[in-house]
Tab-separated table of C-alpha atoms in Angstrom:
chain	number	residue	atom	x	y	z
I	1	MET	CA	0.019	0.006	-0.003
I	2	THR	CA	1.475	3.378	-1.017
I	3	ARG	CA	0.926	6.409	1.080
I	4	GLY	CA	2.525	9.787	1.730
I	5	LEU	CA	3.983	11.041	4.916
I	6	LEU	CA	2.901	14.569	5.514
I	7	VAL	CA	4.467	16.616	8.271
I	8	ALA	CA	3.283	20.014	9.411
I	9	GLY	CA	5.549	22.627	7.914
I	10	THR	CA	7.858	20.058	6.350
I	11	VAL	CA	9.792	20.705	3.146
I	12	ALA	CA	9.288	17.251	1.717
I	13	VAL	CA	6.563	14.744	1.004
I	14	LEU	CA	7.813	11.136	0.622
I	15	ALA	CA	5.777	8.574	-1.262
I	16	LEU	CA	6.321	5.326	0.673
I	17	THR	CA	5.488	1.710	0.199
I	18	GLY	CA	4.426	-0.222	3.291
I	19	CYS	CA	2.152	0.457	6.185
I	20	SER	CA	1.496	-0.570	9.732
I	21	SER	CA	-1.855	-1.896	10.982
I	22	LYS	CA	-1.478	-2.369	14.702
I	23	SER	CA	-4.345	-0.892	16.727
I	24	SER	CA	-5.484	-0.977	20.320
I	25	SER	CA	-8.837	-2.363	21.399
I	26	GLY	CA	-10.901	-1.451	24.406
I	27	ASN	CA	-9.226	-4.078	26.597
I	28	GLY	CA	-5.741	-2.858	25.910
I	29	THR	CA	-4.936	-5.584	23.354
I	30	ASP	CA	-2.820	-4.611	20.431
I	31	THR	CA	-4.117	-6.133	17.180
I	32	SER	CA	-2.962	-6.397	13.609
I	33	GLY	CA	-5.184	-7.926	10.970
I	34	ASN	CA	-4.286	-10.144	8.141
I	35	ALA	CA	-6.222	-12.356	5.768
I	36	GLY	CA	-6.303	-15.204	8.379
I	37	GLY	CA	-7.622	-12.930	11.062
I	38	LEU	CA	-4.538	-13.293	13.229
I	39	THR	CA	-3.725	-10.554	15.815
I	40	ILE	CA	-0.725	-9.499	17.844
I	41	SER	CA	-2.120	-9.431	21.437
I	42	LYS	CA	-0.494	-7.905	24.499
I	43	VAL	CA	0.323	-10.443	27.187
I	44	GLY	CA	2.108	-8.156	29.710
I	45	PRO	CA	5.481	-6.768	30.896
I	46	VAL	CA	8.267	-8.829	32.488
I	47	ASP	CA	11.069	-7.755	34.750
I	48	THR	CA	14.725	-8.642	34.480
I	49	ASP	CA	14.029	-11.976	36.236
I	50	GLY	CA	11.631	-12.928	33.505
I	51	LYS	CA	8.646	-12.550	35.828
I	52	MET	CA	5.308	-10.941	34.839
I	53	VAL	CA	4.719	-7.695	36.583
I	54	THR	CA	1.666	-5.487	37.015
I	55	ASP	CA	0.803	-3.583	33.907
I	56	ALA	CA	0.952	-0.063	35.258
I	57	GLY	CA	1.912	1.638	31.987
I	58	ALA	CA	4.389	4.427	32.183
I	59	GLY	CA	3.202	5.298	35.688
I	60	GLY	CA	2.428	9.037	35.329
I	61	THR	CA	0.648	11.583	33.242
I	62	PRO	CA	2.232	11.563	29.698
I	63	ALA	CA	3.743	14.877	28.516
I	64	ASP	CA	1.582	16.655	25.974
I	65	PRO	CA	3.422	18.094	22.906
I	66	ALA	CA	0.802	20.850	22.732
I	67	GLY	CA	1.943	22.354	26.008
I	68	ASP	CA	0.062	25.368	27.102
I	69	GLY	CA	-0.300	26.701	23.502
I	70	LYS	CA	1.626	29.827	24.382
I	71	ALA	CA	5.079	28.951	23.087
I	72	THR	CA	6.946	31.402	20.859
I	73	CYS	CA	9.994	30.646	18.863
I	74	ALA	CA	11.644	31.328	15.467
I	75	PRO	CA	10.853	28.524	12.959
I	76	THR	CA	12.818	25.511	14.144
I	77	THR	CA	13.748	22.308	12.407
I	78	ILE	CA	14.306	18.687	13.678
I	79	ALA	CA	14.802	15.567	11.643
I	80	PHE	CA	13.956	11.877	11.398
I	81	ALA	CA	16.349	9.351	9.979
I	82	GLY	CA	15.576	5.727	9.372
I	83	ALA	CA	14.191	3.156	6.941
I	84	LEU	CA	11.314	4.656	4.830
I	85	THR	CA	11.873	2.180	2.016
I	86	GLY	CA	13.302	-1.334	1.798
I	87	GLY	CA	12.439	-4.686	3.357
I	88	ASN	CA	11.955	-3.410	6.911
I	89	ALA	CA	10.477	-0.023	6.006
I	90	ALA	CA	7.419	-0.513	8.186
I	91	LEU	CA	9.503	-0.135	11.343
I	92	GLY	CA	10.884	3.203	10.176
I	93	ILE	CA	7.516	4.420	9.029
I	94	ASN	CA	6.052	3.639	12.419
I	95	ILE	CA	8.660	5.894	13.989
I	96	ALA	CA	8.254	8.711	11.438
I	97	ASP	CA	4.556	8.782	11.885
I	98	GLY	CA	4.844	8.761	15.702
I	99	ALA	CA	7.166	11.718	15.623
I	100	LYS	CA	4.927	13.362	13.044
I	101	LEU	CA	1.894	13.138	15.317
I	102	ALA	CA	3.762	14.871	18.195
I	103	ILE	CA	4.914	17.727	15.963
I	104	ASP	CA	1.516	18.112	14.316
I	105	LYS	CA	-0.096	18.447	17.745
I	106	HIS	CA	2.511	20.860	18.902
I	107	ASN	CA	2.225	23.093	15.756
I	108	LYS	CA	-1.595	23.101	15.851
I	109	ALA	CA	-1.622	24.323	19.444
I	110	ASN	CA	1.280	26.769	19.146
I	111	PRO	CA	0.892	29.073	16.102
I	112	GLY	CA	3.729	31.204	17.533
I	113	CYS	CA	6.246	28.333	17.516
I	114	GLN	CA	6.300	26.187	14.419
I	115	ILE	CA	8.588	23.192	14.147
I	116	THR	CA	9.436	21.473	10.848
I	117	ILE	CA	10.426	17.784	10.808
I	118	LYS	CA	12.573	16.768	7.838
I	119	GLN	CA	12.624	13.070	6.912
I	120	PHE	CA	15.730	11.247	5.738
I	121	ASP	CA	15.536	7.727	4.267
I	122	THR	CA	18.443	5.501	5.242
I	123	GLU	CA	16.794	2.264	4.053
I	124	GLY	CA	17.936	0.864	7.359
I	125	SER	CA	21.415	0.425	5.828
I	126	PRO	CA	24.654	1.468	7.629
I	127	ASP	CA	26.239	2.159	4.226
I	128	LYS	CA	23.367	4.342	3.094
I	129	ALA	CA	23.282	6.120	6.479
I	130	THR	CA	26.859	7.222	6.259
I	131	SER	CA	25.916	9.317	3.225
I	132	VAL	CA	22.577	10.500	4.650
I	133	ILE	CA	23.550	11.514	8.127
I	134	PRO	CA	26.171	14.115	7.017
I	135	GLN	CA	23.225	15.899	5.284
I	136	ILE	CA	21.736	16.408	8.740
I	137	THR	CA	24.898	17.378	10.562
I	138	SER	CA	25.784	19.900	7.830
I	139	ASP	CA	22.407	21.574	7.941
I	140	ALA	CA	22.751	24.133	10.702
I	141	SER	CA	18.990	24.657	10.821
I	142	ILE	CA	18.425	21.069	12.161
I	143	VAL	CA	18.737	21.196	15.973
I	144	GLY	CA	17.743	17.633	16.865
I	145	LEU	CA	17.197	14.155	15.432
I	146	ILE	CA	14.744	11.313	16.070
I	147	GLY	CA	16.964	8.382	15.038
I	148	PRO	CA	18.787	6.646	13.592
I	149	ALA	CA	16.351	3.880	13.668
I	150	PHE	CA	18.392	0.686	13.428
I	151	SER	CA	21.448	-0.332	15.505
I	152	GLY	CA	23.824	-0.857	12.558
I	153	GLU	CA	23.205	2.538	11.107
I	154	THR	CA	23.432	4.098	14.500
I	155	LYS	CA	26.796	2.503	15.125
I	156	ALA	CA	28.053	3.639	11.762
I	157	THR	CA	27.017	7.287	12.208
I	158	GLY	CA	26.957	7.982	15.944
I	159	LYS	CA	30.366	9.586	16.112
I	160	VAL	CA	29.548	11.945	13.237
I	161	LEU	CA	26.393	12.986	15.031
I	162	SER	CA	28.074	13.306	18.429
I	163	ASP	CA	30.955	15.331	16.964
I	164	ALA	CA	28.511	17.700	15.423
I	165	GLY	CA	26.649	18.082	18.690
I	166	VAL	CA	23.376	16.974	17.391
I	167	PRO	CA	21.063	15.513	20.051
I	168	PHE	CA	20.014	12.138	18.577
I	169	LEU	CA	17.247	10.308	20.291
I	170	THR	CA	16.540	6.774	18.994
I	171	ALA	CA	13.183	5.209	19.377
I	172	SER	CA	14.395	1.757	18.318
I	173	ALA	CA	18.178	1.050	18.171
I	174	THR	CA	18.714	-1.368	20.988
I	175	ASN	CA	22.181	-2.870	20.579
I	176	ALA	CA	23.640	-2.497	24.086
I	177	THR	CA	27.110	-1.394	23.002
I	178	LEU	CA	25.840	1.842	21.313
I	179	THR	CA	26.110	3.663	24.652
I	180	GLN	CA	29.676	2.513	25.187
I	181	ASN	CA	31.163	4.674	22.412
I	182	GLY	CA	31.652	7.911	24.317
I	183	TRP	CA	29.031	9.769	22.350
I	184	ASN	CA	27.890	12.928	24.173
I	185	SER	CA	24.553	13.569	22.556
I	186	PHE	CA	22.951	10.048	22.145
I	187	PHE	CA	19.857	9.144	24.108
I	188	ARG	CA	18.035	5.716	23.842
I	189	GLY	CA	14.229	6.024	24.251
I	190	LEU	CA	13.723	2.336	25.338
I	191	PRO	CA	15.589	-0.484	27.171
I	192	ASN	CA	18.599	-1.997	25.381
I	193	ASP	CA	19.134	-5.637	24.391
I	194	ASP	CA	21.117	-6.397	27.528
I	195	VAL	CA	17.837	-5.748	29.323
I	196	GLN	CA	15.590	-7.468	26.806
I	197	GLY	CA	17.892	-10.495	26.438
I	198	PRO	CA	17.980	-11.642	30.115
I	199	SER	CA	14.355	-10.664	30.718
I	200	VAL	CA	13.034	-12.623	27.735
I	201	GLY	CA	15.546	-15.432	28.049
I	202	LYS	CA	14.531	-16.118	31.617
I	203	TYR	CA	10.891	-15.827	30.749
I	204	LEU	CA	11.310	-18.427	28.008
I	205	ALA	CA	13.522	-20.771	30.092
I	206	ALA	CA	10.731	-21.070	32.677
I	207	THR	CA	8.604	-22.727	29.957
I	208	TYR	CA	10.847	-24.259	27.351
I	209	LYS	CA	13.599	-26.832	28.034
I	210	LYS	CA	15.273	-26.592	24.652
I	211	VAL	CA	15.551	-23.410	22.532
I	212	CYS	CA	17.427	-22.973	19.324
I	213	VAL	CA	18.666	-19.354	18.835
I	214	ILE	CA	18.988	-18.156	15.257
I	215	GLN	CA	20.531	-14.815	14.489
I	216	ASP	CA	20.965	-12.578	11.498
I	217	ASP	CA	24.324	-10.776	10.790
I	218	SER	CA	23.164	-7.280	11.789
I	219	ASP	CA	24.568	-5.514	14.814
I	220	TYR	CA	21.113	-5.763	16.360
I	221	GLY	CA	20.705	-9.496	15.675
I	222	VAL	CA	24.178	-10.492	16.836
I	223	GLY	CA	24.033	-8.540	20.068
I	224	LEU	CA	20.579	-9.581	21.074
I	225	ALA	CA	21.291	-13.249	20.244
I	226	LYS	CA	24.220	-13.096	22.686
I	227	SER	CA	22.079	-11.608	25.490
I	228	ILE	CA	19.151	-14.014	24.807
I	229	THR	CA	21.487	-17.039	24.953
I	230	GLU	CA	22.928	-15.826	28.259
I	231	GLY	CA	19.373	-15.352	29.618
I	232	LEU	CA	18.244	-18.797	28.487
I	233	GLY	CA	21.152	-20.449	30.233
I	234	ALA	CA	20.898	-24.203	29.918
I	235	ALA	CA	17.751	-24.019	27.857
I	236	ALA	CA	19.741	-22.627	24.934
I	237	ASP	CA	20.995	-25.617	22.777
I	238	PRO	CA	24.188	-24.597	21.010
I	239	ALA	CA	23.899	-27.611	18.706
I	240	CYS	CA	20.915	-26.111	16.900
I	241	GLY	CA	22.027	-22.455	16.960
I	242	ALA	CA	22.353	-20.934	13.524
I	243	SER	CA	23.256	-17.754	11.619
I	244	VAL	CA	21.574	-16.260	8.572
I	245	LYS	CA	22.252	-13.147	6.397
I	246	THR	CA	19.974	-10.211	6.108
I	247	GLY	CA	18.203	-10.523	2.824
I	248	ASP	CA	18.131	-14.302	2.834
I	249	LYS	CA	14.923	-15.979	1.773
I	250	ASP	CA	15.923	-19.669	1.503
I	251	PHE	CA	16.330	-21.136	5.011
I	252	SER	CA	16.321	-24.770	4.076
I	253	ALA	CA	19.646	-25.563	5.786
I	254	VAL	CA	18.514	-23.954	8.973
I	255	VAL	CA	15.110	-25.727	8.827
I	256	THR	CA	16.866	-29.080	8.473
I	257	LYS	CA	19.141	-28.369	11.446
I	258	VAL	CA	16.317	-27.177	13.615
I	259	ALA	CA	13.905	-30.030	12.651
I	260	ALA	CA	16.604	-32.538	13.630
I	261	ALA	CA	16.972	-30.980	17.134
I	262	ASN	CA	13.190	-30.934	17.728
I	263	PRO	CA	13.280	-27.889	20.009
I	264	ASP	CA	10.510	-26.618	22.200
I	265	ALA	CA	11.051	-23.118	20.871
I	266	ILE	CA	13.027	-21.141	18.309
I	267	PHE	CA	14.216	-17.587	18.984
I	268	TYR	CA	14.940	-15.565	15.952
I	269	SER	CA	17.179	-12.533	16.563
I	270	GLY	CA	16.593	-10.230	13.619
I	271	TYR	CA	13.950	-8.434	11.626
I	272	TYR	CA	10.588	-9.312	10.189
I	273	ALA	CA	11.715	-9.330	6.557
I	274	GLU	CA	13.648	-12.573	7.148
I	275	ALA	CA	11.548	-13.850	10.110
I	276	ALA	CA	8.398	-14.205	8.005
I	277	PRO	CA	9.773	-16.626	5.373
I	278	LEU	CA	11.779	-18.392	8.109
I	279	VAL	CA	8.782	-19.202	10.220
I	280	SER	CA	6.820	-20.244	7.091
I	281	GLN	CA	9.604	-22.610	6.093
I	282	LEU	CA	9.976	-23.937	9.627
I	283	HIS	CA	6.209	-24.586	9.638
I	284	SER	CA	6.324	-26.350	6.230
I	285	GLY	CA	9.380	-28.397	7.445
I	286	GLY	CA	7.339	-29.884	10.277
I	287	VAL	CA	8.983	-27.929	13.141
I	288	LYS	CA	6.528	-27.813	16.022
I	289	GLY	CA	8.404	-25.615	18.445
I	290	THR	CA	7.122	-22.119	19.316
I	291	PHE	CA	8.538	-19.317	17.301
I	292	VAL	CA	9.742	-16.278	19.250
I	293	GLY	CA	10.768	-12.978	17.751
I	294	PRO	CA	11.966	-9.655	19.302
I	295	ASP	CA	10.991	-6.095	18.558
I	296	GLY	CA	12.465	-6.203	15.095
I	297	VAL	CA	9.896	-8.919	14.211
I	298	ASN	CA	7.074	-7.460	16.313
I	299	ASP	CA	5.199	-5.716	13.458
I	300	PRO	CA	1.991	-6.500	11.592
I	301	ARG	CA	4.014	-7.081	8.419
I	302	PHE	CA	5.428	-10.202	10.055
I	303	VAL	CA	1.955	-11.545	10.567
I	304	GLN	CA	0.774	-10.498	7.112
I	305	GLN	CA	3.778	-12.020	5.380
I	306	ALA	CA	3.958	-15.253	7.420
I	307	GLY	CA	0.186	-15.899	7.365
I	308	SER	CA	-0.998	-18.943	9.266
I	309	ALA	CA	2.564	-19.967	10.082
I	310	ALA	CA	2.627	-17.013	12.522
I	311	LYS	CA	-0.076	-18.421	14.720
I	312	GLY	CA	1.132	-19.079	18.231
I	313	ALA	CA	4.277	-16.996	17.859
I	314	ILE	CA	5.548	-15.070	20.823
I	315	LEU	CA	6.882	-11.565	20.112
I	316	THR	CA	8.739	-9.320	22.541
I	317	CYS	CA	9.513	-5.626	22.710
I	318	PRO	CA	11.188	-3.057	24.950
I	319	CYS	CA	8.625	-0.626	23.427
I	320	GLY	CA	5.485	0.412	25.191
I	321	PRO	CA	2.050	-0.542	23.854
I	322	ALA	CA	-0.236	2.122	22.535
I	323	SER	CA	-3.153	3.305	24.694
I	324	ASP	CA	-6.636	3.632	23.187
I	325	GLU	CA	-6.361	7.389	23.294
I	326	PHE	CA	-2.930	7.421	21.591
I	327	ALA	CA	-4.079	4.966	18.940
I	328	ALA	CA	-7.129	7.095	18.137
I	329	ALA	CA	-5.035	10.310	17.780
I	330	TYR	CA	-2.437	8.465	15.697
I	331	LYS	CA	-5.042	7.048	13.290
I	332	ALA	CA	-6.647	10.519	12.916
I	333	ASP	CA	-3.279	12.096	12.148
I	334	ASN	CA	-2.088	9.322	9.756
I	335	GLY	CA	-4.965	8.619	7.382
I	336	GLY	CA	-6.521	5.783	9.365
I	337	GLN	CA	-3.172	3.894	9.798
I	338	ALA	CA	-2.849	2.623	13.368
I	339	PRO	CA	0.381	2.839	15.477
I	340	GLY	CA	2.968	0.063	15.327
I	341	VAL	CA	6.095	-0.910	17.183
I	342	TYR	CA	8.149	2.140	18.241
I	343	SER	CA	5.400	4.608	17.350
I	344	VAL	CA	4.868	5.414	21.053
I	345	GLU	CA	8.587	6.072	21.669
I	346	ALA	CA	8.917	8.248	18.642
I	347	TYR	CA	6.000	10.365	19.734
I	348	ASP	CA	7.463	10.704	23.249
I	349	LEU	CA	10.972	11.637	22.018
I	350	ALA	CA	9.570	14.230	19.570
I	351	THR	CA	7.525	15.574	22.377
I	352	ILE	CA	10.614	16.027	24.565
I	353	LEU	CA	12.478	17.927	21.770
I	354	ALA	CA	9.341	20.107	21.291
I	355	LYS	CA	9.201	20.830	25.007
I	356	GLY	CA	12.871	21.802	24.942
I	357	ILE	CA	12.272	24.124	21.968
I	358	ASP	CA	9.208	25.665	23.715
I	359	SER	CA	11.354	26.438	26.694
I	360	GLY	CA	13.888	28.383	24.532
I	361	LYS	CA	16.369	25.686	23.851
I	362	THR	CA	16.746	26.171	20.148
I	363	THR	CA	20.420	25.337	19.650
I	364	ARG	CA	21.883	21.816	19.434
I	365	ALA	CA	23.940	22.362	22.604
I	366	ASP	CA	20.991	23.684	24.578
I	367	LEU	CA	18.764	20.816	23.473
I	368	VAL	CA	21.471	18.282	24.476
I	369	ASP	CA	21.602	19.795	27.910
I	370	PHE	CA	17.752	19.883	28.136
I	371	VAL	CA	17.429	16.195	27.348
I	372	LYS	CA	20.288	15.236	29.725
I	373	HIS	CA	18.346	16.831	32.578
I	374	TYR	CA	14.848	15.759	31.430
I	375	ASP	CA	12.680	13.874	33.934
I	376	GLY	CA	9.098	13.135	32.961
I	377	TYR	CA	6.554	10.540	31.831
I	378	GLY	CA	5.532	9.752	28.267
I	379	GLU	CA	3.038	7.427	26.678
I	380	GLY	CA	5.540	4.586	26.820
I	381	HIS	CA	8.028	5.069	29.602
I	382	HIS	CA	9.383	7.308	32.299
I	383	TYR	CA	12.072	9.300	30.500
I	384	GLN	CA	15.162	10.080	32.566
I	385	TRP	CA	18.645	9.292	31.240
I	386	GLY	CA	21.927	8.203	32.881
I	387	PRO	CA	25.270	9.639	31.846
I	388	THR	CA	25.669	7.372	28.862
I	389	GLY	CA	22.187	8.031	27.398
I	390	GLU	CA	20.445	4.934	28.811
I	391	LEU	CA	17.002	5.059	30.427
I	392	ALA	CA	16.968	4.710	34.164
I	393	SER	CA	14.219	2.037	34.060
I	394	ALA	CA	11.678	0.364	31.775
I	395	ASN	CA	9.927	-2.929	31.197
I	396	ILE	CA	10.060	-5.467	28.447
I	397	TRP	CA	6.679	-6.448	26.905
I	398	ILE	CA	5.492	-9.918	25.804
I	399	TYR	CA	2.962	-10.322	22.988
I	400	SER	CA	1.440	-13.355	21.252
I	401	VAL	CA	-0.002	-13.978	17.766
I	402	LYS	CA	-3.549	-15.382	17.972
């Protein structure tokens, strides 16, 4: 499905292929439709011991990007960078649309302070990002960035962004090592994979005795697989572990290996573009174990592309689920499209940048300082960062495909 991303005051309109269709029902269950009627349903959050905890949401009143409607500022620009085209474009579009909602709400309420959000398509590729990000750092009018979206492209461009003093707030890049690079302006808007891995690994180990861990070759996939394996402990069977390449579609060798091991579950550490054909081929190959995928898989496109083979899958995410109110506002702002994975975080992070701009922080340096000292609730999390740009606390969410 082709649609345009329209941003209040933006200088560009991008025609994009791909859309997200996750919505929130009255009982707080996230759903994504496909031809078989399967849905992605919220199970609940788990702590670092893999134990279910009370679903208390972010725990406070979410910040409103509209503010008091009295903000005044010179026209100001922020940016989004991530995959808007390519095999995993839906993940980037979710983020772009979440940020767009926050800025649209801000601009509508504050005619005296208009913020433009420019969109930059990296295709989710580290190589492409290295040519795109300099366009942002060299544009003095851009004072903040939502992104980069994927871990690999963030790793490839983080130093450039930090050296330029651009506050870059990612809604989705979860590789744990990103905050170990000495970057001074990087802020992660959700828990990293060293939180997700042990939490999910321990959660799975309580139910499944043998788990095969399959990873792609991305920075995200490799790092998360390591953390998941450690969390699984004895439940991870190294004899049936396997690696695949991003872009692969033929997983026959992996299917043969996994089928011979007859595991209780398979954890795939990667993105939905490969997870969908993998789970389909595992299903066709007679593998009965439960398929488990992380946030990179937790998108309606996985369900749509995998079809009936996705039934019974468990999906995890360090991202917060959309509330009914947020989902309604998002759909109204995005032509009826419902929020997907990372939409909530993108909205919250864009809101934080808008609040900084409203308070008079309209330079890169001032915005970095504002975010470093920020302490407030959003739709998805409590946002307060430590010295390396990691959130102080947040939960990991478990979902199931029904």
